[in-house]
Amino acid sequence: MKQFTEILWTKKVDDYRESKGYGITLDEAQNVYVGGYITGEKGRKDFLSIKYDLDGNQEWLNTSNFSRFLEDDVATDILVDEGYVYLMGYAYQGPDYMNDLLLVSYEKSGAFSSSRFYKKAGTDDYPTGFTFANLSRSPITKSRTVVIGHSDNVTQSNVSDILTICFNNDLLTNVLWSDVYNNEIYNGNDIATAVTVNKQGTQIYVTGYSENGSTGKDFVTIKYRVSEKNREWVNFFDYPSKTPGNDRASSVLIKDDSLYVTGSCDRAPNGFWMVKYPVSGSNPPVNESWSNTFIPSFLNGREPGTYNSAAILGMDSTGNIINFYMGWNNEFRSYAAQKFDPNGNVLYTLDPDLKNSLSIPGINKANLKKTNIKKEQLKD
């Protein structure tokens, strides 16, 4: 058996122009798809998509610029189903619309299929998450996709709102619905970082963080129905601490009837928090016995704000939850991981200096804020 550390192949774009990949995915045949940009005419960026086969042979490479203003077009993520390849990104649409979200699809042969802008006047809009809402198992039928991002607040300068767009599964990938979320109590930055959909393709969960006054930034998670623009609930979490700090959710995962959210918390201190919700009901409570705080050795004792950090959730073949933790700045970069059993007990911890890491199960008097959003309060 080949060792996991063995490099099977590496590839680079053989071109003198600058290029960068932002998204990568595999299909069931283990073909590799990459999305990003390549610098085109007059220094502008163009959409870039590449397909490699299992052995690393390039099957096709596409570059395109979809804006008549001949400015930057950048693909930020890529998905693939039985028949199509989907790229999400942004492109400049002139001074009235500025940067708008752009969804482009190709046939798996590399032939162009469609492009669709989501135009929102007077705002810069950038995608931060991309997933399938309904996955097509047919090579001639498109999947339904959902995109999250951040959009300029039209009433406050230097403030962003959470933008969620659910596209239709027709051949032209028209928009089914869209929603902009703003925490109107504090009217600060609301940032979406991750999105997931349940197995049935009926519910969308968006997570990120929101400015909540004196407590700083808090986790925020929003539940939608796929079929219509309807926020079923909005949940906030502020990590319990005597002093304010920023809590930034960075990943969300569904397993069975539970939703898992994780992210960094300045006052953990300098650690990460993972929380579990039931997916049913209105404003479901946090599962206190499942919650977990982890402080990796490479962040233990550091000053908040002097580093970047994020956590990403995954699942092994038996359904155990895995949390991957990352931290970095100009001086260091490191990672750790934990695996949990179905009851939330830590099965193992990987850390470069395990003695100086800290894992704390449960929750103690956490400040859990819940907000019901009525349908009539929704905004376009």
XYZ file of C-alpha atoms in Angstrom, residues 8 46 70 141 148 248 277 331 347 372:
10
model
C 1.341 11.127 -6.492
C -9.945 36.240 -15.735
C -12.960 44.326 -18.775
C -29.881 17.963 -15.106
C -23.110 33.006 0.767
C -15.940 34.079 14.864
C -27.732 22.296 18.095
C 6.105 34.268 12.143
C -11.269 10.245 21.232
C -36.918 34.805 16.116
